[in-house]
Amino acid sequence: LPRYEGDFVELTLHLTAPLTVGETQSLHEANEGLVSLRVTVQGSETVAVAERKNLDTRELFAEFYRTRLGEEPPAALEREFLSLFEEEE
């Protein structure tokens, strides 16, 4: 990426495992012109994505949290997140 400093970059990576948050941040820090980062993970199953459409907001949040941090979300954080979706009266 330093080779393209000052240019707008669209980067596509074909990987065997997803990028971590830190790896993604490092790529964006390496070139401020990185406008699109696409990651294709070999062996990833599209079935899991299709099954997510039946999950409610709480379940989606919990799955996202587990995927990113490897543990269950704290109850207080989950409540705060869900409060964002409550309708105001």
Backbone as a ProteinNet text record, in pm:
[ID]
protein_1_A
[PRIMARY]
LPRYEGDFVELTLHLTAPLTVGETQSLHEANEGLVSLRVTVQGSETVAVAERKNLDTRELFAEFYRTRLGEEPPAALEREFLSLFEEEE
[TERTIARY]
79	0	83.5	200.7	280.5	314.3	320.6	350.3	243.5	120.3	8	-34.4	58	27.7	-22.1	-131.8	-190	-294.9	-307	-407.4	-524.9	-637.7	-751.6	-734.4	-755.3	-727.7	-849.6	-879.1	-977	-897.6	-902.4	-821.1	-911.2	-884.6	-957.3	-857.9	-889.4	-803.2	-876.3	-807.8	-861.6	-785.5	-852.8	-788	-849.9	-780.4	-834	-900.3	-884.8	-947.3	-982.4	-1087.2	-1124.6	-1016.2	-1013.8	-922.5	-971.5	-879.5	-917.4	-942.5	-1001.4	-1024.5	-890.8	-790.1	-658.1	-594.9	-610.6	-555.2	-624.7	-755.6	-830.6	-786.5	-771.8	-727.5	-587.8	-499.9	-363.2	-362.8	-447.9	-455.6	-502.8	-602.6	-651.9	-547.5	-470.4	-365.8	-248.6	-225.6	-114.5	-136.1	-260.9	-289.9	-423.9	-420	-542.4	-635.3	-584.4	-665.2	-740.4	-728.9	-800.6	-949.5	-1023.4	-1165.8	-1255	-1200.5	-1279.8	-1191.4	-1235.2	-1162.5	-1259.7	-1233.3	-1317.3	-1237	-1298.3	-1230.7	-1316.3	-1257.5	-1322.8	-1252.2	-1327.1	-1269	-1299.4	-1194.4	-1211.9	-1271.8	-1365.2	-1425.7	-1534.6	-1563	-1670.6	-1803	-1895.4	-2023.4	-2127.6	-2198.5	-2305.4	-2431.5	-2438.8	-2556	-2575.4	-2467	-2476	-2538	-2505.6	-2563.1	-2713.3	-2754.5	-2895.8	-2974.3	-2913.5	-2982.2	-2999.5	-2918.6	-2926.2	-3052.1	-3114.7	-3232.8	-3347.5	-3344.3	-3450.3	-3418.6	-3302.2	-3264.5	-3322	-3357	-3403.7	-3281.8	-3307.7	-3200.6	-3105.9	-3157.8	-3073.8	-2982.3	-3036.9	-2957.9	-2849.3	-2883.5	-2784.1	-2669.7	-2705.4	-2601.9	-2511.7	-2572.2	-2494.9	-2401.6	-2449.2	-2365.4	-2250.5	-2281	-2176.2	-2069.6	-2112.3	-2019.8	-1931.9	-1994.3	-1918.4	-1816.8	-1857.2	-1769	-1647.7	-1670.2	-1561.7	-1473.7	-1536.6	-1461	-1447.3	-1515.6	-1499.7	-1563.5	-1657.5	-1726.8	-1867.4	-1948.7	-2085.4	-2083.6	-2176	-2179.6	-2228.5	-2173.1	-2223.2	-2369.2	-2447.1	-2591.3	-2617.4	-2538.3	-2558.8	-2536.3	-2433.9	-2406.8	-2519.6	-2566	-2675.9	-2802	-2833	-2949.8	-2934.9	-2816	-2791.9	-2808.1	-2753.4	-2765.8	-2912.4	-2987.1	-3127.3	-3210.3	-3170.3	-3244.7	-3239.7	-3139.3	-3131	-3244.1	-3303.5	-3406.8	-3548.4	-3559.8	-3691.2	-3752.5	-3879.8	-3950.3	-3981.2	-3962.1	-3998.1	-4147	-4209.7	-4354	-4383.6
-121.2	0	128.1	129.1	252	292.3	195.4	223.9	313.4	306.4	381.1	497.2	547.2	658.8	777.7	836.6	949	907.8	779	729.4	668.5	659.4	587.3	439.8	354.4	212	129.2	31.3	-71.7	-201.7	-263.8	-381.9	-502.3	-609.3	-734.7	-840.3	-904	-1007.4	-1140.3	-1245.2	-1381.2	-1454.3	-1480.6	-1534.5	-1666.4	-1734.1	-1857.8	-1832.7	-1710.9	-1674	-1525.5	-1483.5	-1341.9	-1254.9	-1128.5	-1032.9	-996.9	-969.8	-918.8	-768.9	-711.9	-567.1	-493.9	-540.7	-478.2	-484	-596	-609.6	-515	-503.3	-412.2	-267.9	-230.2	-95.1	-68.7	-167	-151.1	-126.1	-195.3	-174.6	-33.4	14	149.8	254.5	228.6	321.3	323.4	212.3	203.3	292	319	404.8	473.1	603.3	679.5	677.7	639.8	633.7	504	413.5	285.8	313.5	308.3	341.6	217.7	103.6	-18.4	-136.6	-213.7	-333.8	-450.4	-539.9	-658.1	-780.6	-863.8	-984	-1104.1	-1198.9	-1323.8	-1432.8	-1505.2	-1610.5	-1744.9	-1819.2	-1950.9	-2046.5	-2124.6	-2224.5	-2169.2	-2038.8	-1984.6	-2031.9	-2055.8	-2110.8	-2000.5	-2000.2	-1902.7	-1946.2	-2070.9	-2120.2	-2043	-2015.4	-1942.3	-1804.8	-1739.8	-1608.8	-1621.5	-1721.3	-1740.7	-1768.8	-1839.2	-1871	-1748.8	-1647.9	-1528.3	-1447	-1462	-1380.4	-1409.9	-1523.6	-1558.9	-1519	-1458.2	-1419	-1281.6	-1263.9	-1131.4	-1043.6	-917.1	-820.3	-863.7	-913	-956.8	-1070	-1167.3	-1282.4	-1240.8	-1147.8	-1099.1	-1027.7	-943.4	-872.4	-970.8	-1068.4	-1166.7	-1245.1	-1282.8	-1356.9	-1270.5	-1144.3	-1051.6	-1036	-1014.3	-994.6	-1117.7	-1236.3	-1361.3	-1378.2	-1344.9	-1359	-1266.9	-1143.9	-1045.4	-1062.7	-1094.2	-1094.4	-1231.7	-1333.1	-1468.6	-1497.1	-1415	-1437.4	-1378.5	-1413.1	-1361.7	-1212.8	-1135.3	-993	-972.7	-874.5	-843.9	-799.9	-838.4	-808.6	-658.6	-577.6	-432.5	-376.1	-424.2	-378.4	-420.9	-542.1	-592.4	-507.1	-473.5	-388.4	-251.3	-193.1	-62	-68.6	-172.6	-188.9	-200.7	-285.6	-305.5	-179.7	-96.8	27.2	121.1	105.8	187.4	158.5	39.9	-0.7	16.8	60.7	82.6	205.8	199	313.8	414	540.5	644.3	670.1	692.8	718.2	863.3
0	0	0	63	56	-87.9	-176.3	-316.8	-378.8	-328.3	-385.1	-295.4	-214.4	-125.5	-207.5	-162.3	-233.6	-335.4	-363.1	-457.3	-381.7	-448.3	-393.3	-427.7	-328.2	-345.9	-309.6	-395.3	-363.1	-352.4	-235	-209.2	-187.5	-261.4	-243.7	-197	-83.8	-28.8	-30.3	-71.2	-68.6	41.8	152.7	272	315.4	405.5	462.8	597.9	652	779.3	773	842.5	841	905.3	867.2	929.1	1069.2	1157	1288.5	1276.1	1377.7	1378.4	1366.9	1439.8	1435.6	1297.5	1230.1	1094.7	997.8	1011.3	925.5	949.9	1076.4	1109.5	1055.7	1065.6	1014.4	864.3	792	647.2	614.7	688.1	664	704.3	808.8	851.5	754.3	684.6	590.1	467.8	434.9	320.5	343.8	362	386.9	266.3	150.3	29.3	12.1	109	100.4	118.5	8.5	12.9	15.6	-21.4	-23.7	10.9	108.9	148.9	140.8	49.6	31.5	71.7	155.4	201.8	167.1	95.3	63.5	141.7	222.2	304.5	240.2	204.8	144.2	246.2	201.3	288.4	377.3	367.4	449.6	392.9	480	438.2	426	314.4	297	369.4	410.9	482.7	612.6	684.5	810.4	789.4	679.2	650.6	626.5	551.2	523.1	650.8	745.1	869.5	958.1	942.4	1025.6	1001.1	887.1	858	953.5	1020.9	1114.7	1258.5	1281.8	1417	1451	1578.6	1620.8	1650.1	1682.7	1703.5	1814.4	1925.3	2037.4	1994.9	1921.9	1877.6	1777.9	1687.3	1591.6	1662.8	1761.3	1836.4	1910.4	1977.3	2052.9	1960.1	1843.9	1748.9	1698.8	1666.5	1622.7	1731.2	1854.8	1966.7	1986.5	1982.8	1999	1886.5	1764.7	1649.5	1661.3	1704.1	1712.6	1835.4	1951.2	2076.2	2140.4	2086.7	2135.7	2269.5	2310.2	2437.3	2429.4	2526.7	2531.6	2566.3	2510	2544.2	2688.1	2758.6	2892.8	2885	2984	2984.8	2975.2	3045.8	3043.5	2902.7	2834.3	2698.3	2604.9	2621.3	2538.1	2558.5	2683.5	2711.7	2645.8	2657.7	2596.4	2444.4	2383.8	2239.3	2199	2269.4	2235.5	2258.7	2352.7	2379	2259	2172.9	2053	1954.2	1966.3	1872.7	1927.1	2051.6	2108.7	2047.3	2020.6	1964.6	2074.1	2041.9	2136.5	2125.2	2240	2239.1	2251.5
[MASK]
+++++++++++++++++++++++++++++++++++++++++++++++++++++++++++++++++++++++++++++++++++++++++

